[in-house]
């Protein structure tokens, strides 16, 4: 198996064919563009959780991709998974070349020669002998791993415990998508500032979901019907959560250090 991979982004937009995985701070920053969702799958220790953007499958595009195929938020806190080389933070180093090569093997990628096995003139070497060779990608990879560790610290454990009592792990290979309600409930209980920030996110998402449902009904694409139903359920769940958040209340167990940490995580100072 070839363990050397060369890469050069051609800006063709072919890899921007679906909503990306995103951290909670990334979703908050782009609250008017991406519908946030909580993905739940079967993991080695039960439920495996990850936040992501969600959209209609018939569109076959990231919501940020423009008509010219270019990213509309390239200079505005572009999600880490939408970088020139999408990171594979969950994969071992000796398997990363497989992850990098696999996205360009489908029919939709014909003509895209950004990731190629081995060495090629004019293309920088990204992975050499199974190890990351490009310093920029190495930095990007470590930063994204750090962001995911912060996700686990801020809400991952608590949300996993909540869901374990409410749902069984999905079948292997399946992903169940939920609204961010349990994540927001955990974060909002840390401080009054976090509660207000989560409330704003819920209000913005309700407005976005209303637009998305209207667009889906107008398009009438059969592939989109299940997601239209999902988005309606998201809107109803957020309506209930908005009432609860508007009433206020912070968990008695939240320490000042936890409150300050979560406020920083959510970017509350810049959002206030």
Short mmCIF file of N, CA and C in Angstrom, two decimals, residues 45-198:
data_model
loop_
_atom_site.label_atom_id
_atom_site.label_comp_id
_atom_site.label_asym_id
_atom_site.label_seq_id
_atom_site.Cartn_x
_atom_site.Cartn_y
_atom_site.Cartn_z
N UNK A 45 -17.28 2.64 22.92
CA UNK A 45 -17.70 2.69 24.33
C UNK A 45 -19.17 3.08 24.47
N UNK A 46 -19.95 2.86 23.43
CA UNK A 46 -21.37 3.22 23.47
C UNK A 46 -21.69 4.29 22.46
N UNK A 47 -22.23 5.43 22.91
CA UNK A 47 -22.58 6.51 22.02
C UNK A 47 -21.36 7.35 21.69
N UNK A 48 -21.20 7.66 20.41
CA UNK A 48 -20.15 8.58 19.97
C UNK A 48 -20.86 9.81 19.42
N UNK A 49 -20.48 10.99 19.90
CA UNK A 49 -21.18 12.23 19.58
C UNK A 49 -20.29 13.18 18.81
N UNK A 50 -20.89 13.92 17.89
CA UNK A 50 -20.17 14.97 17.17
C UNK A 50 -21.19 15.96 16.63
N UNK A 51 -20.89 17.24 16.74
CA UNK A 51 -21.77 18.26 16.18
C UNK A 51 -21.41 18.49 14.72
N UNK A 52 -22.39 18.92 13.96
CA UNK A 52 -22.22 19.06 12.51
C UNK A 52 -23.28 19.99 11.95
N UNK A 53 -23.07 20.39 10.71
CA UNK A 53 -24.10 21.10 9.98
C UNK A 53 -24.98 20.07 9.26
N UNK A 54 -26.21 20.45 8.98
CA UNK A 54 -27.18 19.53 8.38
C UNK A 54 -27.93 20.30 7.29
N UNK A 55 -28.23 19.63 6.20
CA UNK A 55 -28.95 20.30 5.11
C UNK A 55 -29.62 19.26 4.22
N UNK A 56 -30.33 19.74 3.20
CA UNK A 56 -31.06 18.86 2.30
C UNK A 56 -30.10 18.07 1.42
N UNK A 57 -30.26 16.74 1.32
CA UNK A 57 -29.33 15.94 0.53
C UNK A 57 -29.35 16.24 -0.95
N UNK A 58 -30.49 16.69 -1.48
CA UNK A 58 -30.57 16.94 -2.92
C UNK A 58 -29.68 18.09 -3.36
N UNK A 59 -29.31 18.97 -2.43
CA UNK A 59 -28.47 20.11 -2.79
C UNK A 59 -27.04 19.69 -3.10
N UNK A 60 -26.57 18.61 -2.45
CA UNK A 60 -25.23 18.07 -2.68
C UNK A 60 -24.17 19.17 -2.63
N UNK A 61 -24.26 19.99 -1.60
CA UNK A 61 -23.32 21.11 -1.48
C UNK A 61 -23.26 21.57 -0.04
N UNK A 62 -22.12 22.10 0.34
CA UNK A 62 -22.00 22.80 1.60
C UNK A 62 -22.80 24.10 1.48
N UNK A 63 -23.54 24.51 2.52
CA UNK A 63 -24.29 25.76 2.44
C UNK A 63 -23.43 26.98 2.17
N UNK A 64 -22.13 26.89 2.44
CA UNK A 64 -21.24 28.03 2.23
C UNK A 64 -20.65 28.07 0.82
N UNK A 65 -20.89 27.04 0.02
CA UNK A 65 -20.32 27.02 -1.32
C UNK A 65 -21.11 27.92 -2.25
N UNK A 66 -20.42 28.82 -2.96
CA UNK A 66 -21.08 29.73 -3.87
C UNK A 66 -21.34 29.09 -5.23
N UNK A 67 -22.04 29.83 -6.09
CA UNK A 67 -22.35 29.33 -7.43
C UNK A 67 -21.08 29.10 -8.24
N UNK A 68 -20.01 29.80 -7.89
CA UNK A 68 -18.74 29.63 -8.60
C UNK A 68 -17.91 28.47 -8.06
N UNK A 69 -18.46 27.76 -7.08
CA UNK A 69 -17.75 26.63 -6.49
C UNK A 69 -16.79 27.01 -5.39
N UNK A 70 -16.66 28.31 -5.12
CA UNK A 70 -15.73 28.77 -4.09
C UNK A 70 -16.43 28.93 -2.74
N UNK A 71 -15.65 28.91 -1.68
CA UNK A 71 -16.20 29.04 -0.34
C UNK A 71 -16.58 30.48 -0.05
N UNK A 72 -17.80 30.69 0.40
CA UNK A 72 -18.26 32.04 0.70
C UNK A 72 -17.81 32.55 2.05
N UNK A 73 -17.22 31.68 2.88
CA UNK A 73 -16.77 32.11 4.21
C UNK A 73 -15.28 31.80 4.39
N UNK A 74 -14.55 31.80 3.30
CA UNK A 74 -13.14 31.41 3.35
C UNK A 74 -12.34 32.28 4.32
N UNK A 75 -12.67 33.56 4.40
CA UNK A 75 -11.94 34.47 5.29
C UNK A 75 -12.74 34.81 6.54
N UNK A 76 -13.82 34.09 6.79
CA UNK A 76 -14.68 34.38 7.93
C UNK A 76 -14.86 33.13 8.79
N UNK A 77 -13.78 32.76 9.47
CA UNK A 77 -13.78 31.61 10.37
C UNK A 77 -14.34 30.36 9.68
N UNK A 78 -13.70 30.01 8.59
CA UNK A 78 -14.07 28.80 7.86
C UNK A 78 -13.90 27.59 8.78
N UNK A 79 -14.89 26.67 8.83
CA UNK A 79 -14.75 25.50 9.69
C UNK A 79 -13.50 24.70 9.38
N UNK A 80 -12.91 24.11 10.41
CA UNK A 80 -11.67 23.36 10.24
C UNK A 80 -11.84 22.23 9.23
N UNK A 81 -13.01 21.59 9.22
CA UNK A 81 -13.23 20.49 8.29
C UNK A 81 -13.42 20.96 6.86
N UNK A 82 -13.51 22.27 6.67
CA UNK A 82 -13.61 22.82 5.32
C UNK A 82 -12.29 23.39 4.84
N UNK A 83 -11.20 23.05 5.51
CA UNK A 83 -9.89 23.54 5.12
C UNK A 83 -9.42 22.92 3.82
N UNK A 84 -8.34 23.43 3.25
CA UNK A 84 -7.82 22.89 1.99
C UNK A 84 -7.57 21.39 2.06
N UNK A 85 -7.11 20.91 3.23
CA UNK A 85 -6.98 19.48 3.46
C UNK A 85 -7.82 19.15 4.69
N UNK A 86 -9.01 18.57 4.51
CA UNK A 86 -9.84 18.26 5.69
C UNK A 86 -9.07 17.36 6.65
N UNK A 87 -8.99 17.74 7.93
CA UNK A 87 -8.26 16.93 8.90
C UNK A 87 -8.99 15.62 9.19
N UNK A 88 -8.24 14.61 9.56
CA UNK A 88 -8.80 13.33 9.97
C UNK A 88 -8.36 13.09 11.41
N UNK A 89 -8.91 13.87 12.36
CA UNK A 89 -8.37 13.86 13.73
C UNK A 89 -8.58 12.55 14.47
N UNK A 90 -9.55 11.72 14.03
CA UNK A 90 -9.81 10.48 14.75
C UNK A 90 -8.98 9.32 14.23
N UNK A 91 -8.23 9.54 13.15
CA UNK A 91 -7.50 8.44 12.52
C UNK A 91 -6.07 8.36 13.02
N UNK A 92 -5.52 7.14 13.15
CA UNK A 92 -4.10 7.01 13.51
C UNK A 92 -3.23 7.53 12.39
N UNK A 93 -2.04 7.97 12.72
CA UNK A 93 -1.15 8.57 11.72
C UNK A 93 -0.87 7.63 10.57
N UNK A 94 -0.73 6.32 10.85
CA UNK A 94 -0.37 5.41 9.77
C UNK A 94 -1.54 5.06 8.87
N UNK A 95 -2.73 5.60 9.16
CA UNK A 95 -3.87 5.34 8.29
C UNK A 95 -4.38 6.59 7.61
N UNK A 96 -3.68 7.71 7.83
CA UNK A 96 -4.22 8.98 7.34
C UNK A 96 -4.16 9.07 5.82
N UNK A 97 -3.20 8.39 5.19
CA UNK A 97 -3.13 8.45 3.73
C UNK A 97 -4.36 7.83 3.11
N UNK A 98 -4.93 6.80 3.77
CA UNK A 98 -6.14 6.17 3.25
C UNK A 98 -7.30 7.14 3.32
N UNK A 99 -7.40 7.86 4.46
CA UNK A 99 -8.47 8.84 4.64
C UNK A 99 -8.35 9.95 3.61
N UNK A 100 -7.14 10.42 3.39
CA UNK A 100 -6.94 11.51 2.45
C UNK A 100 -7.23 11.09 1.01
N UNK A 101 -6.95 9.85 0.67
CA UNK A 101 -7.16 9.40 -0.70
C UNK A 101 -8.61 9.09 -0.99
N UNK A 102 -9.34 8.59 0.01
CA UNK A 102 -10.69 8.10 -0.23
C UNK A 102 -11.69 9.15 -0.70
N UNK A 103 -11.63 10.44 -0.29
CA UNK A 103 -12.65 11.39 -0.73
C UNK A 103 -12.65 11.66 -2.22
N UNK A 104 -11.60 11.31 -2.94
CA UNK A 104 -11.54 11.66 -4.36
C UNK A 104 -11.76 10.47 -5.28
N UNK A 105 -12.37 9.39 -4.75
CA UNK A 105 -12.54 8.20 -5.57
C UNK A 105 -13.92 8.06 -6.16
N UNK A 106 -14.90 8.87 -5.76
CA UNK A 106 -16.25 8.75 -6.28
C UNK A 106 -16.43 9.39 -7.65
N UNK A 107 -17.59 9.08 -8.26
CA UNK A 107 -17.85 9.61 -9.60
C UNK A 107 -17.89 11.13 -9.63
N UNK A 108 -18.33 11.73 -8.52
CA UNK A 108 -18.42 13.18 -8.48
C UNK A 108 -17.08 13.88 -8.47
N UNK A 109 -16.00 13.13 -8.32
CA UNK A 109 -14.67 13.73 -8.24
C UNK A 109 -13.86 13.53 -9.51
N UNK A 110 -14.51 13.06 -10.58
CA UNK A 110 -13.79 12.88 -11.83
C UNK A 110 -13.17 14.21 -12.27
N UNK A 111 -11.90 14.19 -12.53
CA UNK A 111 -11.19 15.40 -12.94
C UNK A 111 -10.53 16.13 -11.80
N UNK A 112 -10.86 15.73 -10.56
CA UNK A 112 -10.23 16.37 -9.39
C UNK A 112 -8.94 15.62 -9.08
N UNK A 113 -7.82 16.27 -9.23
CA UNK A 113 -6.53 15.62 -8.99
C UNK A 113 -5.77 16.35 -7.90
N UNK A 114 -6.47 16.63 -6.81
CA UNK A 114 -5.84 17.34 -5.71
C UNK A 114 -5.05 16.39 -4.82
N UNK A 115 -5.57 15.21 -4.59
CA UNK A 115 -4.91 14.22 -3.74
C UNK A 115 -4.51 13.04 -4.61
N UNK A 116 -3.23 12.77 -4.72
CA UNK A 116 -2.76 11.69 -5.59
C UNK A 116 -1.78 10.82 -4.81
N UNK A 117 -1.80 9.51 -5.05
CA UNK A 117 -0.85 8.64 -4.36
C UNK A 117 0.56 8.84 -4.90
N UNK A 118 1.52 8.72 -4.02
CA UNK A 118 2.91 8.86 -4.42
C UNK A 118 3.33 10.30 -4.58
N UNK A 119 4.38 10.50 -5.35
CA UNK A 119 4.90 11.83 -5.60
C UNK A 119 4.61 12.25 -7.03
N UNK A 120 4.33 13.54 -7.22
CA UNK A 120 4.06 14.05 -8.56
C UNK A 120 4.69 15.44 -8.68
N UNK A 121 5.29 15.69 -9.81
CA UNK A 121 5.93 16.98 -10.04
C UNK A 121 4.91 18.11 -9.88
N UNK A 122 5.30 19.12 -9.11
CA UNK A 122 4.44 20.29 -8.94
C UNK A 122 3.49 20.19 -7.78
N UNK A 123 3.37 19.02 -7.15
CA UNK A 123 2.47 18.84 -6.02
C UNK A 123 3.29 18.62 -4.74
N UNK A 124 3.01 19.39 -3.70
CA UNK A 124 3.72 19.19 -2.44
C UNK A 124 3.38 17.83 -1.83
N UNK A 125 4.32 17.23 -1.16
CA UNK A 125 4.09 15.96 -0.47
C UNK A 125 3.42 16.25 0.87
N UNK A 126 2.27 15.65 1.08
CA UNK A 126 1.51 15.87 2.30
C UNK A 126 1.83 14.81 3.35
N UNK A 127 1.85 13.54 2.92
CA UNK A 127 2.16 12.42 3.80
C UNK A 127 3.30 11.64 3.15
N UNK A 128 4.35 11.41 3.89
CA UNK A 128 5.51 10.66 3.38
C UNK A 128 5.76 9.46 4.27
N UNK A 129 5.70 8.27 3.67
CA UNK A 129 5.93 7.03 4.41
C UNK A 129 5.03 6.92 5.64
N UNK A 130 3.79 7.31 5.46
CA UNK A 130 2.81 7.18 6.53
C UNK A 130 2.81 8.26 7.58
N UNK A 131 3.71 9.23 7.48
CA UNK A 131 3.79 10.31 8.45
C UNK A 131 3.48 11.64 7.79
N UNK A 132 2.79 12.54 8.53
CA UNK A 132 2.47 13.86 8.00
C UNK A 132 3.76 14.63 7.76
N UNK A 133 3.95 15.06 6.52
CA UNK A 133 5.19 15.75 6.14
C UNK A 133 5.01 17.25 6.02
N UNK A 134 3.78 17.70 5.79
CA UNK A 134 3.54 19.12 5.58
C UNK A 134 3.34 19.81 6.93
N UNK A 135 4.17 20.81 7.27
CA UNK A 135 4.05 21.48 8.58
C UNK A 135 2.70 22.16 8.78
N UNK A 136 2.16 22.76 7.73
CA UNK A 136 0.88 23.45 7.86
C UNK A 136 -0.24 22.50 8.18
N UNK A 137 -0.24 21.36 7.49
CA UNK A 137 -1.29 20.37 7.76
C UNK A 137 -1.12 19.78 9.15
N UNK A 138 0.13 19.56 9.57
CA UNK A 138 0.37 19.03 10.91
C UNK A 138 -0.19 19.99 11.97
N UNK A 139 0.04 21.28 11.77
CA UNK A 139 -0.48 22.28 12.71
C UNK A 139 -2.00 22.27 12.71
N UNK A 140 -2.59 22.21 11.52
CA UNK A 140 -4.04 22.19 11.39
C UNK A 140 -4.62 20.97 12.09
N UNK A 141 -3.98 19.83 11.91
CA UNK A 141 -4.45 18.59 12.50
C UNK A 141 -4.42 18.65 14.02
N UNK A 142 -3.31 19.13 14.58
CA UNK A 142 -3.20 19.22 16.03
C UNK A 142 -4.21 20.21 16.61
N UNK A 143 -4.42 21.32 15.91
CA UNK A 143 -5.38 22.32 16.38
C UNK A 143 -6.79 21.75 16.41
N UNK A 144 -7.14 20.97 15.38
CA UNK A 144 -8.49 20.42 15.33
C UNK A 144 -8.67 19.34 16.40
N UNK A 145 -7.64 18.57 16.63
CA UNK A 145 -7.73 17.59 17.71
C UNK A 145 -7.94 18.28 19.06
N UNK A 146 -7.23 19.40 19.25
CA UNK A 146 -7.41 20.16 20.48
C UNK A 146 -8.83 20.69 20.62
N UNK A 147 -9.42 21.14 19.50
CA UNK A 147 -10.79 21.65 19.53
C UNK A 147 -11.78 20.54 19.89
N UNK A 148 -11.55 19.34 19.39
CA UNK A 148 -12.44 18.22 19.70
C UNK A 148 -12.30 17.80 21.17
N UNK A 149 -11.09 17.89 21.69
CA UNK A 149 -10.90 17.60 23.11
C UNK A 149 -11.66 18.62 23.97
N UNK A 150 -11.70 19.86 23.51
CA UNK A 150 -12.45 20.90 24.24
C UNK A 150 -13.95 20.62 24.17
N UNK A 151 -14.43 20.11 23.03
CA UNK A 151 -15.84 19.73 22.92
C UNK A 151 -16.19 18.67 23.96
N UNK A 152 -15.33 17.67 24.06
CA UNK A 152 -15.58 16.60 25.03
C UNK A 152 -15.60 17.14 26.46
N UNK A 153 -14.72 18.08 26.75
CA UNK A 153 -14.64 18.66 28.09
C UNK A 153 -15.88 19.48 28.40
N UNK A 154 -16.31 20.30 27.45
CA UNK A 154 -17.39 21.25 27.72
C UNK A 154 -18.77 20.59 27.82
N UNK A 155 -19.03 19.61 26.97
CA UNK A 155 -20.37 19.04 26.97
C UNK A 155 -20.44 17.54 26.64
N UNK A 156 -19.38 16.98 26.10
CA UNK A 156 -19.46 15.60 25.61
C UNK A 156 -19.87 14.59 26.65
N UNK A 157 -19.21 14.60 27.81
CA UNK A 157 -19.53 13.62 28.84
C UNK A 157 -20.93 13.75 29.38
N UNK A 158 -21.36 14.97 29.65
CA UNK A 158 -22.69 15.19 30.22
C UNK A 158 -23.79 14.83 29.23
N UNK A 159 -23.62 15.21 27.98
CA UNK A 159 -24.64 14.90 26.97
C UNK A 159 -24.71 13.40 26.72
N UNK A 160 -23.56 12.75 26.70
CA UNK A 160 -23.54 11.30 26.52
C UNK A 160 -24.30 10.61 27.64
N UNK A 161 -24.10 11.07 28.87
CA UNK A 161 -24.81 10.48 30.01
C UNK A 161 -26.32 10.72 29.90
N UNK A 162 -26.71 11.90 29.44
CA UNK A 162 -28.13 12.19 29.25
C UNK A 162 -28.77 11.27 28.22
N UNK A 163 -28.08 11.10 27.09
CA UNK A 163 -28.65 10.33 26.00
C UNK A 163 -28.65 8.83 26.26
N UNK A 164 -27.69 8.37 27.07
CA UNK A 164 -27.64 6.92 27.35
C UNK A 164 -28.94 6.43 27.98
N UNK A 165 -29.58 7.27 28.75
CA UNK A 165 -30.83 6.87 29.38
C UNK A 165 -32.03 7.06 28.48
N UNK A 166 -31.82 7.64 27.27
CA UNK A 166 -32.95 7.95 26.40
C UNK A 166 -32.94 7.20 25.08
N UNK A 167 -31.77 6.70 24.67
CA UNK A 167 -31.72 6.03 23.36
C UNK A 167 -30.64 4.96 23.36
N UNK A 168 -30.87 3.94 22.54
CA UNK A 168 -29.87 2.90 22.35
C UNK A 168 -28.90 3.35 21.28
N UNK A 169 -27.66 2.85 21.29
CA UNK A 169 -26.71 3.23 20.24
C UNK A 169 -27.25 2.84 18.87
N UNK A 170 -27.10 3.68 17.86
CA UNK A 170 -27.53 3.31 16.50
C UNK A 170 -26.78 2.08 16.01
N UNK A 171 -27.33 1.45 14.98
CA UNK A 171 -26.65 0.31 14.38
C UNK A 171 -25.30 0.74 13.83
N UNK A 172 -24.36 -0.18 13.78
CA UNK A 172 -23.03 0.13 13.28
C UNK A 172 -23.12 0.73 11.88
N UNK A 173 -22.46 1.84 11.68
CA UNK A 173 -22.46 2.51 10.39
C UNK A 173 -23.55 3.55 10.23
N UNK A 174 -24.54 3.55 11.11
CA UNK A 174 -25.63 4.52 11.03
C UNK A 174 -25.32 5.75 11.89
N UNK A 175 -25.85 6.90 11.47
CA UNK A 175 -25.74 8.13 12.24
C UNK A 175 -27.14 8.70 12.43
N UNK A 176 -27.52 8.95 13.67
CA UNK A 176 -28.79 9.59 13.99
C UNK A 176 -28.51 11.07 14.25
N UNK A 177 -29.26 11.95 13.61
CA UNK A 177 -29.06 13.38 13.79
C UNK A 177 -30.18 13.95 14.66
N UNK A 178 -29.78 14.75 15.63
CA UNK A 178 -30.70 15.36 16.59
C UNK A 178 -30.47 16.87 16.61
N UNK A 179 -31.46 17.64 17.06
CA UNK A 179 -31.19 19.06 17.28
C UNK A 179 -30.20 19.21 18.42
N UNK A 180 -29.59 20.37 18.56
CA UNK A 180 -28.56 20.59 19.57
C UNK A 180 -29.12 20.82 20.97
N UNK A 181 -30.37 20.50 21.20
CA UNK A 181 -31.02 20.79 22.47
C UNK A 181 -30.24 20.28 23.67
N UNK A 182 -29.82 19.00 23.73
CA UNK A 182 -29.10 18.57 24.93
C UNK A 182 -27.76 19.27 25.13
N UNK A 183 -27.07 19.59 24.04
CA UNK A 183 -25.80 20.31 24.13
C UNK A 183 -26.05 21.71 24.68
N UNK A 184 -27.03 22.39 24.14
CA UNK A 184 -27.33 23.75 24.58
C UNK A 184 -27.81 23.78 26.03
N UNK A 185 -28.58 22.78 26.43
CA UNK A 185 -29.06 22.74 27.81
C UNK A 185 -27.90 22.62 28.79
N UNK A 186 -26.92 21.80 28.44
CA UNK A 186 -25.75 21.63 29.30
C UNK A 186 -24.96 22.93 29.38
N UNK A 187 -24.69 23.55 28.24
CA UNK A 187 -23.88 24.76 28.21
C UNK A 187 -24.59 25.94 28.88
N UNK A 188 -25.89 26.05 28.65
CA UNK A 188 -26.65 27.19 29.19
C UNK A 188 -26.71 27.17 30.70
N UNK A 189 -26.54 25.99 31.29
CA UNK A 189 -26.62 25.89 32.75
C UNK A 189 -25.34 26.33 33.45
N UNK A 190 -24.30 26.67 32.70
CA UNK A 190 -23.01 27.01 33.29
C UNK A 190 -22.94 28.46 33.80
N UNK A 191 -23.60 29.36 33.08
CA UNK A 191 -23.55 30.77 33.50
C UNK A 191 -24.71 31.51 32.85
N UNK A 192 -25.02 32.67 33.40
CA UNK A 192 -26.10 33.45 32.82
C UNK A 192 -25.70 33.97 31.44
N UNK A 193 -24.41 34.29 31.28
CA UNK A 193 -23.95 34.75 29.97
C UNK A 193 -24.06 33.64 28.93
N UNK A 194 -23.71 32.42 29.33
CA UNK A 194 -23.84 31.27 28.41
C UNK A 194 -25.30 31.02 28.08
N UNK A 195 -26.17 31.17 29.08
CA UNK A 195 -27.61 30.99 28.82
C UNK A 195 -28.10 31.99 27.78
N UNK A 196 -27.70 33.24 27.92
CA UNK A 196 -28.14 34.26 26.98
C UNK A 196 -27.60 33.98 25.57
N UNK A 197 -26.35 33.50 25.51
CA UNK A 197 -25.77 33.20 24.20
C UNK A 197 -26.47 32.01 23.56
N UNK A 198 -26.81 30.99 24.33
CA UNK A 198 -27.54 29.84 23.80
C UNK A 198 -28.94 30.25 23.36
#
